[in-house]
Amino acid sequence: MKDIEIAKSVELQNIVKVAQKIGIEEEDLNLYGKYKAKIVSSRLSEKLKDKKNGKLILVTSINPTPLGEGKTTIAIGLSDALNKIGENSVLALREPSLGPVFGIKGGATGGGYAQVAPMEDINLHFTGDIHAISAANNLLAAMIDNHIFYGNELKFKKVIWKRCVDLNDRALRNVEIGLSKEKNMKPRDDGFDITVASEIMAIFCLAKDLKDLKRRIGNIIVGYNENDNPITAKDLKAEGALTVLLKDAIEPNIVQTLEHNPAIIHGRTFC
């Protein structure tokens, strides 16, 4: 059977029931239908603050092919196996990017009977986290050019911040912008990174909470002024707007394996 046929043959459990296996109640979830949810981390953190930490097990593996298949499948299989022998295991994976999903590598939810589900949702738009990161990244780019258009008070001499899109669009890797001939707009070289390789994504994965996320975003260097001093997102007063775009995305996503064990899929750096 093909992976998708195996996935379709399994009747998934309601995500509320899956979350309850690890002590997460419905009141701690924001539901995205029957099989996906976001964990309200502020509520759950308060409940867990006096509990003993569990063990964090990092899983790696040797790629069996040049394209790197197998690492996710091994992690899912190990978590299912631990649950099978009575351990209380929670799988943690990164979110798939649309670039590899629609490229030669394909989806990133495992294979065979070691899959996370609903696999088509996870591989596509999921809960919108990566789209939110694209929007935040591109809002910052727009705010830079808007600032220059309205007089360039910060005296931008060089802009180093790139735009992003969550696709392998080679034609956009190097572009020329500023061709509108509007006031203060001068042509310059720019480009698009894939969203999951953006600085916003890296910050998103490192941030402890919204406050920390806002601080880190404010410290982003977006360019240099006429004295070659750095200009930051905080100088543009952009950190609040970017953070509010990510307020839901920062909450972890919970789904399930085909054996109905909990899986947290959240964030994704791509280097």
PDB file of N, CA and C in Angstrom, residues 63-152:
ATOM      1  N   ASN A  63      20.984   9.377   6.709  1.00  0.00           N
ATOM      2  CA  ASN A  63      20.098   9.425   5.545  1.00  0.00           C
ATOM      3  C   ASN A  63      20.331   8.211   4.648  1.00  0.00           C
ATOM      4  N   PRO A  64      19.297   7.459   4.342  1.00  0.00           N
ATOM      5  CA  PRO A  64      19.473   6.299   3.461  1.00  0.00           C
ATOM      6  C   PRO A  64      19.613   6.665   1.989  1.00  0.00           C
ATOM      7  N   THR A  65      19.257   7.907   1.633  1.00  0.00           N
ATOM      8  CA  THR A  65      19.353   8.348   0.235  1.00  0.00           C
ATOM      9  C   THR A  65      19.894   9.765   0.203  1.00  0.00           C
ATOM     10  N   PRO A  66      20.375  10.237  -0.947  1.00  0.00           N
ATOM     11  CA  PRO A  66      20.859  11.622  -1.052  1.00  0.00           C
ATOM     12  C   PRO A  66      19.802  12.661  -0.712  1.00  0.00           C
ATOM     13  N   LEU A  67      18.526  12.310  -0.864  1.00  0.00           N
ATOM     14  CA  LEU A  67      17.450  13.268  -0.591  1.00  0.00           C
ATOM     15  C   LEU A  67      17.078  13.327   0.883  1.00  0.00           C
ATOM     16  N   GLY A  68      17.573  12.387   1.680  1.00  0.00           N
ATOM     17  CA  GLY A  68      17.400  12.496   3.119  1.00  0.00           C
ATOM     18  C   GLY A  68      16.155  11.866   3.698  1.00  0.00           C
ATOM     19  N   GLU A  69      15.513  10.951   2.991  1.00  0.00           N
ATOM     20  CA  GLU A  69      14.318  10.315   3.553  1.00  0.00           C
ATOM     21  C   GLU A  69      14.672   9.471   4.777  1.00  0.00           C
ATOM     22  N   GLY A  70      13.716   9.345   5.684  1.00  0.00           N
ATOM     23  CA  GLY A  70      13.861   8.369   6.756  1.00  0.00           C
ATOM     24  C   GLY A  70      13.943   8.910   8.158  1.00  0.00           C
ATOM     25  N   LYS A  71      14.407  10.147   8.339  1.00  0.00           N
ATOM     26  CA  LYS A  71      14.621  10.661   9.698  1.00  0.00           C
ATOM     27  C   LYS A  71      13.298  10.823  10.448  1.00  0.00           C
ATOM     28  N   THR A  72      12.315  11.401   9.772  1.00  0.00           N
ATOM     29  CA  THR A  72      11.003  11.580  10.393  1.00  0.00           C
ATOM     30  C   THR A  72      10.356  10.239  10.693  1.00  0.00           C
ATOM     31  N   THR A  73      10.448   9.319   9.744  1.00  0.00           N
ATOM     32  CA  THR A  73       9.850   7.994   9.920  1.00  0.00           C
ATOM     33  C   THR A  73      10.432   7.294  11.145  1.00  0.00           C
ATOM     34  N   ILE A  74      11.737   7.403  11.331  1.00  0.00           N
ATOM     35  CA  ILE A  74      12.388   6.770  12.479  1.00  0.00           C
ATOM     36  C   ILE A  74      11.899   7.397  13.786  1.00  0.00           C
ATOM     37  N   ALA A  75      11.801   8.723  13.823  1.00  0.00           N
ATOM     38  CA  ALA A  75      11.346   9.406  15.039  1.00  0.00           C
ATOM     39  C   ALA A  75       9.921   8.991  15.402  1.00  0.00           C
ATOM     40  N   ILE A  76       9.039   8.935  14.397  1.00  0.00           N
ATOM     41  CA  ILE A  76       7.652   8.530  14.642  1.00  0.00           C
ATOM     42  C   ILE A  76       7.599   7.090  15.137  1.00  0.00           C
ATOM     43  N   GLY A  77       8.337   6.212  14.476  1.00  0.00           N
ATOM     44  CA  GLY A  77       8.351   4.802  14.872  1.00  0.00           C
ATOM     45  C   GLY A  77       8.849   4.592  16.286  1.00  0.00           C
ATOM     46  N   LEU A  78       9.885   5.340  16.673  1.00  0.00           N
ATOM     47  CA  LEU A  78      10.421   5.220  18.033  1.00  0.00           C
ATOM     48  C   LEU A  78       9.411   5.681  19.078  1.00  0.00           C
ATOM     49  N   SER A  79       8.737   6.800  18.801  1.00  0.00           N
ATOM     50  CA  SER A  79       7.742   7.300  19.759  1.00  0.00           C
ATOM     51  C   SER A  79       6.582   6.322  19.898  1.00  0.00           C
ATOM     52  N   ASP A  80       6.117   5.783  18.763  1.00  0.00           N
ATOM     53  CA  ASP A  80       5.050   4.776  18.818  1.00  0.00           C
ATOM     54  C   ASP A  80       5.506   3.548  19.603  1.00  0.00           C
ATOM     55  N   ALA A  81       6.762   3.142  19.388  1.00  0.00           N
ATOM     56  CA  ALA A  81       7.283   1.957  20.081  1.00  0.00           C
ATOM     57  C   ALA A  81       7.373   2.181  21.584  1.00  0.00           C
ATOM     58  N   LEU A  82       7.796   3.371  21.996  1.00  0.00           N
ATOM     59  CA  LEU A  82       7.872   3.684  23.430  1.00  0.00           C
ATOM     60  C   LEU A  82       6.484   3.645  24.064  1.00  0.00           C
ATOM     61  N   ASN A  83       5.495   4.205  23.361  1.00  0.00           N
ATOM     62  CA  ASN A  83       4.126   4.145  23.880  1.00  0.00           C
ATOM     63  C   ASN A  83       3.617   2.701  23.934  1.00  0.00           C
ATOM     64  N   LYS A  84       4.033   1.894  22.987  1.00  0.00           N
ATOM     65  CA  LYS A  84       3.596   0.500  22.916  1.00  0.00           C
ATOM     66  C   LYS A  84       4.055  -0.298  24.142  1.00  0.00           C
ATOM     67  N   ILE A  85       5.239   0.032  24.673  1.00  0.00           N
ATOM     68  CA  ILE A  85       5.757  -0.699  25.831  1.00  0.00           C
ATOM     69  C   ILE A  85       5.399  -0.019  27.152  1.00  0.00           C
ATOM     70  N   GLY A  86       4.502   0.970  27.085  1.00  0.00           N
ATOM     71  CA  GLY A  86       3.990   1.570  28.314  1.00  0.00           C
ATOM     72  C   GLY A  86       4.609   2.873  28.741  1.00  0.00           C
ATOM     73  N   GLU A  87       5.572   3.397  27.955  1.00  0.00           N
ATOM     74  CA  GLU A  87       6.141   4.701  28.281  1.00  0.00           C
ATOM     75  C   GLU A  87       5.195   5.807  27.799  1.00  0.00           C
ATOM     76  N   ASN A  88       5.278   6.967  28.439  1.00  0.00           N
ATOM     77  CA  ASN A  88       4.422   8.095  28.065  1.00  0.00           C
ATOM     78  C   ASN A  88       5.222   9.016  27.144  1.00  0.00           C
ATOM     79  N   SER A  89       5.220   8.719  25.848  1.00  0.00           N
ATOM     80  CA  SER A  89       6.063   9.425  24.892  1.00  0.00           C
ATOM     81  C   SER A  89       5.255  10.405  24.056  1.00  0.00           C
ATOM     82  N   VAL A  90       5.814  11.593  23.854  1.00  0.00           N
ATOM     83  CA  VAL A  90       5.221  12.612  22.992  1.00  0.00           C
ATOM     84  C   VAL A  90       6.221  12.917  21.880  1.00  0.00           C
ATOM     85  N   LEU A  91       5.809  12.753  20.662  1.00  0.00           N
ATOM     86  CA  LEU A  91       6.659  13.024  19.509  1.00  0.00           C
ATOM     87  C   LEU A  91       6.713  14.527  19.244  1.00  0.00           C
ATOM     88  N   ALA A  92       7.882  15.040  18.853  1.00  0.00           N
ATOM     89  CA  ALA A  92       8.026  16.448  18.478  1.00  0.00           C
ATOM     90  C   ALA A  92       8.761  16.537  17.145  1.00  0.00           C
ATOM     91  N   LEU A  93       8.125  17.123  16.152  1.00  0.00           N
ATOM     92  CA  LEU A  93       8.697  17.264  14.813  1.00  0.00           C
ATOM     93  C   LEU A  93       8.571  18.706  14.333  1.00  0.00           C
ATOM     94  N   ARG A  94       9.339  19.029  13.277  1.00  0.00           N
ATOM     95  CA  ARG A  94       9.209  20.342  12.644  1.00  0.00           C
ATOM     96  C   ARG A  94       8.103  20.296  11.606  1.00  0.00           C
ATOM     97  N   GLU A  95       7.586  21.491  11.272  1.00  0.00           N
ATOM     98  CA  GLU A  95       6.523  21.569  10.280  1.00  0.00           C
ATOM     99  C   GLU A  95       7.078  21.403   8.865  1.00  0.00           C
ATOM    100  N   PRO A  96       6.360  20.723   7.978  1.00  0.00           N
ATOM    101  CA  PRO A  96       6.781  20.650   6.575  1.00  0.00           C
ATOM    102  C   PRO A  96       6.699  22.020   5.903  1.00  0.00           C
ATOM    103  N   SER A  97       7.595  22.228   4.950  1.00  0.00           N
ATOM    104  CA  SER A  97       7.599  23.439   4.128  1.00  0.00           C
ATOM    105  C   SER A  97       7.024  23.112   2.750  1.00  0.00           C
ATOM    106  N   LEU A  98       6.269  24.034   2.181  1.00  0.00           N
ATOM    107  CA  LEU A  98       5.673  23.792   0.872  1.00  0.00           C
ATOM    108  C   LEU A  98       6.729  23.657  -0.222  1.00  0.00           C
ATOM    109  N   GLY A  99       7.925  24.221  -0.012  1.00  0.00           N
ATOM    110  CA  GLY A  99       8.987  24.083  -0.997  1.00  0.00           C
ATOM    111  C   GLY A  99       9.336  22.629  -1.257  1.00  0.00           C
ATOM    112  N   PRO A 100       9.836  21.901  -0.233  1.00  0.00           N
ATOM    113  CA  PRO A 100      10.114  20.472  -0.426  1.00  0.00           C
ATOM    114  C   PRO A 100       8.870  19.642  -0.737  1.00  0.00           C
ATOM    115  N   VAL A 101       7.720  19.991  -0.130  1.00  0.00           N
ATOM    116  CA  VAL A 101       6.507  19.206  -0.355  1.00  0.00           C
ATOM    117  C   VAL A 101       6.170  19.151  -1.850  1.00  0.00           C
ATOM    118  N   PHE A 102       6.297  20.295  -2.542  1.00  0.00           N
ATOM    119  CA  PHE A 102       5.984  20.336  -3.972  1.00  0.00           C
ATOM    120  C   PHE A 102       7.231  20.176  -4.836  1.00  0.00           C
ATOM    121  N   GLY A 103       8.356  19.851  -4.196  1.00  0.00           N
ATOM    122  CA  GLY A 103       9.586  19.591  -4.929  1.00  0.00           C
ATOM    123  C   GLY A 103       9.858  18.103  -4.992  1.00  0.00           C
ATOM    124  N   ILE A 104      11.104  17.762  -5.245  1.00  0.00           N
ATOM    125  CA  ILE A 104      11.466  16.370  -5.446  1.00  0.00           C
ATOM    126  C   ILE A 104      11.370  15.555  -4.157  1.00  0.00           C
ATOM    127  N   LYS A 105      11.499  16.212  -3.002  1.00  0.00           N
ATOM    128  CA  LYS A 105      11.492  15.473  -1.731  1.00  0.00           C
ATOM    129  C   LYS A 105      10.090  15.044  -1.307  1.00  0.00           C
ATOM    130  N   GLY A 106       9.084  15.828  -1.674  1.00  0.00           N
ATOM    131  CA  GLY A 106       7.720  15.465  -1.306  1.00  0.00           C
ATOM    132  C   GLY A 106       7.402  15.780   0.146  1.00  0.00           C
ATOM    133  N   GLY A 107       6.382  15.112   0.683  1.00  0.00           N
ATOM    134  CA  GLY A 107       5.877  15.399   2.028  1.00  0.00           C
ATOM    135  C   GLY A 107       6.837  15.025   3.131  1.00  0.00           C
ATOM    136  N   ALA A 108       6.461  15.417   4.345  1.00  0.00           N
ATOM    137  CA  ALA A 108       7.374  15.231   5.480  1.00  0.00           C
ATOM    138  C   ALA A 108       6.613  14.768   6.716  1.00  0.00           C
ATOM    139  N   THR A 109       5.772  13.747   6.543  1.00  0.00           N
ATOM    140  CA  THR A 109       4.986  13.247   7.682  1.00  0.00           C
ATOM    141  C   THR A 109       5.246  11.768   7.946  1.00  0.00           C
ATOM    142  N   GLY A 110       6.393  11.269   7.503  1.00  0.00           N
ATOM    143  CA  GLY A 110       6.732   9.877   7.744  1.00  0.00           C
ATOM    144  C   GLY A 110       6.328   8.987   6.589  1.00  0.00           C
ATOM    145  N   GLY A 111       6.306   7.678   6.840  1.00  0.00           N
ATOM    146  CA  GLY A 111       5.970   6.745   5.780  1.00  0.00           C
ATOM    147  C   GLY A 111       5.505   5.411   6.342  1.00  0.00           C
ATOM    148  N   GLY A 112       4.828   4.631   5.507  1.00  0.00           N
ATOM    149  CA  GLY A 112       4.318   3.337   5.947  1.00  0.00           C
ATOM    150  C   GLY A 112       3.328   3.511   7.079  1.00  0.00           C
ATOM    151  N   TYR A 113       3.506   2.717   8.133  1.00  0.00           N
ATOM    152  CA  TYR A 113       2.632   2.831   9.306  1.00  0.00           C
ATOM    153  C   TYR A 113       3.208   3.766  10.362  1.00  0.00           C
ATOM    154  N   ALA A 114       4.355   4.377  10.071  1.00  0.00           N
ATOM    155  CA  ALA A 114       4.954   5.375  10.971  1.00  0.00           C
ATOM    156  C   ALA A 114       4.715   6.755  10.376  1.00  0.00           C
ATOM    157  N   GLN A 115       3.475   7.234  10.513  1.00  0.00           N
ATOM    158  CA  GLN A 115       3.093   8.532   9.965  1.00  0.00           C
ATOM    159  C   GLN A 115       2.390   9.366  11.030  1.00  0.00           C
ATOM    160  N   VAL A 116       2.429  10.690  10.812  1.00  0.00           N
ATOM    161  CA  VAL A 116       1.587  11.594  11.595  1.00  0.00           C
ATOM    162  C   VAL A 116       0.420  12.023  10.713  1.00  0.00           C
ATOM    163  N   ALA A 117      -0.698  12.313  11.359  1.00  0.00           N
ATOM    164  CA  ALA A 117      -1.922  12.589  10.603  1.00  0.00           C
ATOM    165  C   ALA A 117      -2.707  13.727  11.259  1.00  0.00           C
ATOM    166  N   PRO A 118      -3.562  14.417  10.476  1.00  0.00           N
ATOM    167  CA  PRO A 118      -3.890  14.194   9.069  1.00  0.00           C
ATOM    168  C   PRO A 118      -2.783  14.676   8.138  1.00  0.00           C
ATOM    169  N   MET A 119      -2.183  13.734   7.395  1.00  0.00           N
ATOM    170  CA  MET A 119      -0.955  14.009   6.670  1.00  0.00           C
ATOM    171  C   MET A 119      -1.104  15.073   5.592  1.00  0.00           C
ATOM    172  N   GLU A 120      -2.242  15.118   4.890  1.00  0.00           N
ATOM    173  CA  GLU A 120      -2.381  16.114   3.838  1.00  0.00           C
ATOM    174  C   GLU A 120      -2.510  17.523   4.425  1.00  0.00           C
ATOM    175  N   ASP A 121      -3.182  17.653   5.563  1.00  0.00           N
ATOM    176  CA  ASP A 121      -3.296  18.964   6.216  1.00  0.00           C
ATOM    177  C   ASP A 121      -1.933  19.435   6.711  1.00  0.00           C
ATOM    178  N   ILE A 122      -1.206  18.542   7.374  1.00  0.00           N
ATOM    179  CA  ILE A 122       0.096  18.897   7.930  1.00  0.00           C
ATOM    180  C   ILE A 122       1.057  19.316   6.823  1.00  0.00           C
ATOM    181  N   ASN A 123       1.032  18.606   5.693  1.00  0.00           N
ATOM    182  CA  ASN A 123       1.932  18.906   4.584  1.00  0.00           C
ATOM    183  C   ASN A 123       1.554  20.174   3.828  1.00  0.00           C
ATOM    184  N   LEU A 124       0.321  20.616   3.951  1.00  0.00           N
ATOM    185  CA  LEU A 124      -0.121  21.801   3.215  1.00  0.00           C
ATOM    186  C   LEU A 124      -0.186  23.015   4.140  1.00  0.00           C
ATOM    187  N   HIS A 125      -1.339  23.564   4.378  1.00  0.00           N
ATOM    188  CA  HIS A 125      -1.405  24.827   5.132  1.00  0.00           C
ATOM    189  C   HIS A 125      -1.405  24.628   6.644  1.00  0.00           C
ATOM    190  N   PHE A 126      -1.711  23.414   7.097  1.00  0.00           N
ATOM    191  CA  PHE A 126      -1.727  23.064   8.516  1.00  0.00           C
ATOM    192  C   PHE A 126      -2.542  24.087   9.299  1.00  0.00           C
ATOM    193  N   THR A 127      -1.949  24.754  10.296  1.00  0.00           N
ATOM    194  CA  THR A 127      -2.684  25.768  11.057  1.00  0.00           C
ATOM    195  C   THR A 127      -2.256  27.186  10.687  1.00  0.00           C
ATOM    196  N   GLY A 128      -1.518  27.314   9.585  1.00  0.00           N
ATOM    197  CA  GLY A 128      -1.183  28.642   9.069  1.00  0.00           C
ATOM    198  C   GLY A 128       0.078  29.267   9.640  1.00  0.00           C
ATOM    199  N   ASP A 129       0.863  28.524  10.427  1.00  0.00           N
ATOM    200  CA  ASP A 129       2.041  29.106  11.071  1.00  0.00           C
ATOM    201  C   ASP A 129       3.034  29.677  10.060  1.00  0.00           C
ATOM    202  N   ILE A 130       3.376  28.885   9.035  1.00  0.00           N
ATOM    203  CA  ILE A 130       4.398  29.330   8.090  1.00  0.00           C
ATOM    204  C   ILE A 130       3.899  30.516   7.273  1.00  0.00           C
ATOM    205  N   HIS A 131       2.607  30.541   6.963  1.00  0.00           N
ATOM    206  CA  HIS A 131       2.043  31.697   6.270  1.00  0.00           C
ATOM    207  C   HIS A 131       2.148  32.952   7.140  1.00  0.00           C
ATOM    208  N   ALA A 132       1.928  32.793   8.445  1.00  0.00           N
ATOM    209  CA  ALA A 132       2.040  33.935   9.360  1.00  0.00           C
ATOM    210  C   ALA A 132       3.473  34.463   9.394  1.00  0.00           C
ATOM    211  N   ILE A 133       4.433  33.549   9.358  1.00  0.00           N
ATOM    212  CA  ILE A 133       5.836  33.962   9.359  1.00  0.00           C
ATOM    213  C   ILE A 133       6.183  34.681   8.060  1.00  0.00           C
ATOM    214  N   SER A 134       5.653  34.185   6.928  1.00  0.00           N
ATOM    215  CA  SER A 134       5.852  34.886   5.650  1.00  0.00           C
ATOM    216  C   SER A 134       5.290  36.302   5.730  1.00  0.00           C
ATOM    217  N   ALA A 135       4.094  36.440   6.288  1.00  0.00           N
ATOM    218  CA  ALA A 135       3.451  37.751   6.386  1.00  0.00           C
ATOM    219  C   ALA A 135       4.258  38.692   7.270  1.00  0.00           C
ATOM    220  N   ALA A 136       4.762  38.187   8.401  1.00  0.00           N
ATOM    221  CA  ALA A 136       5.551  39.024   9.303  1.00  0.00           C
ATOM    222  C   ALA A 136       6.835  39.477   8.622  1.00  0.00           C
ATOM    223  N   ASN A 137       7.507  38.552   7.968  1.00  0.00           N
ATOM    224  CA  ASN A 137       8.750  38.877   7.266  1.00  0.00           C
ATOM    225  C   ASN A 137       8.514  39.949   6.208  1.00  0.00           C
ATOM    226  N   ASN A 138       7.457  39.776   5.419  1.00  0.00           N
ATOM    227  CA  ASN A 138       7.204  40.691   4.306  1.00  0.00           C
ATOM    228  C   ASN A 138       6.610  42.010   4.769  1.00  0.00           C
ATOM    229  N   LEU A 139       5.946  42.000   5.923  1.00  0.00           N
ATOM    230  CA  LEU A 139       5.501  43.268   6.504  1.00  0.00           C
ATOM    231  C   LEU A 139       6.709  44.125   6.870  1.00  0.00           C
ATOM    232  N   LEU A 140       7.728  43.499   7.448  1.00  0.00           N
ATOM    233  CA  LEU A 140       8.935  44.247   7.797  1.00  0.00           C
ATOM    234  C   LEU A 140       9.590  44.824   6.541  1.00  0.00           C
ATOM    235  N   ALA A 141       9.637  44.039   5.463  1.00  0.00           N
ATOM    236  CA  ALA A 141      10.193  44.537   4.202  1.00  0.00           C
ATOM    237  C   ALA A 141       9.390  45.734   3.690  1.00  0.00           C
ATOM    238  N   ALA A 142       8.065  45.627   3.777  1.00  0.00           N
ATOM    239  CA  ALA A 142       7.204  46.725   3.321  1.00  0.00           C
ATOM    240  C   ALA A 142       7.384  47.967   4.183  1.00  0.00           C
ATOM    241  N   MET A 143       7.579  47.793   5.485  1.00  0.00           N
ATOM    242  CA  MET A 143       7.766  48.934   6.393  1.00  0.00           C
ATOM    243  C   MET A 143       9.083  49.648   6.110  1.00  0.00           C
ATOM    244  N   ILE A 144      10.101  48.900   5.716  1.00  0.00           N
ATOM    245  CA  ILE A 144      11.378  49.526   5.359  1.00  0.00           C
ATOM    246  C   ILE A 144      11.182  50.448   4.159  1.00  0.00           C
ATOM    247  N   ASP A 145      10.560  49.914   3.093  1.00  0.00           N
ATOM    248  CA  ASP A 145      10.381  50.719   1.885  1.00  0.00           C
ATOM    249  C   ASP A 145       9.387  51.846   2.099  1.00  0.00           C
ATOM    250  N   ASN A 146       8.407  51.635   2.952  1.00  0.00           N
ATOM    251  CA  ASN A 146       7.466  52.699   3.281  1.00  0.00           C
ATOM    252  C   ASN A 146       8.177  53.831   4.022  1.00  0.00           C
ATOM    253  N   HIS A 147       9.089  53.447   4.920  1.00  0.00           N
ATOM    254  CA  HIS A 147       9.867  54.452   5.652  1.00  0.00           C
ATOM    255  C   HIS A 147      10.718  55.280   4.686  1.00  0.00           C
ATOM    256  N   ILE A 148      11.347  54.634   3.732  1.00  0.00           N
ATOM    257  CA  ILE A 148      12.171  55.346   2.754  1.00  0.00           C
ATOM    258  C   ILE A 148      11.298  56.261   1.896  1.00  0.00           C
ATOM    259  N   PHE A 149      10.133  55.770   1.494  1.00  0.00           N
ATOM    260  CA  PHE A 149       9.212  56.564   0.675  1.00  0.00           C
ATOM    261  C   PHE A 149       8.807  57.855   1.372  1.00  0.00           C
ATOM    262  N   TYR A 150       8.572  57.761   2.683  1.00  0.00           N
ATOM    263  CA  TYR A 150       8.100  58.934   3.422  1.00  0.00           C
ATOM    264  C   TYR A 150       9.229  59.774   4.029  1.00  0.00           C
ATOM    265  N   GLY A 151      10.412  59.718   3.432  1.00  0.00           N
ATOM    266  CA  GLY A 151      11.449  60.668   3.813  1.00  0.00           C
ATOM    267  C   GLY A 151      12.741  60.076   4.334  1.00  0.00           C
ATOM    268  N   ASN A 152      12.739  58.780   4.684  1.00  0.00           N
ATOM    269  CA  ASN A 152      13.971  58.109   5.114  1.00  0.00           C
ATOM    270  C   ASN A 152      14.624  58.797   6.310  1.00  0.00           C
TER     271      ASN A 152
END
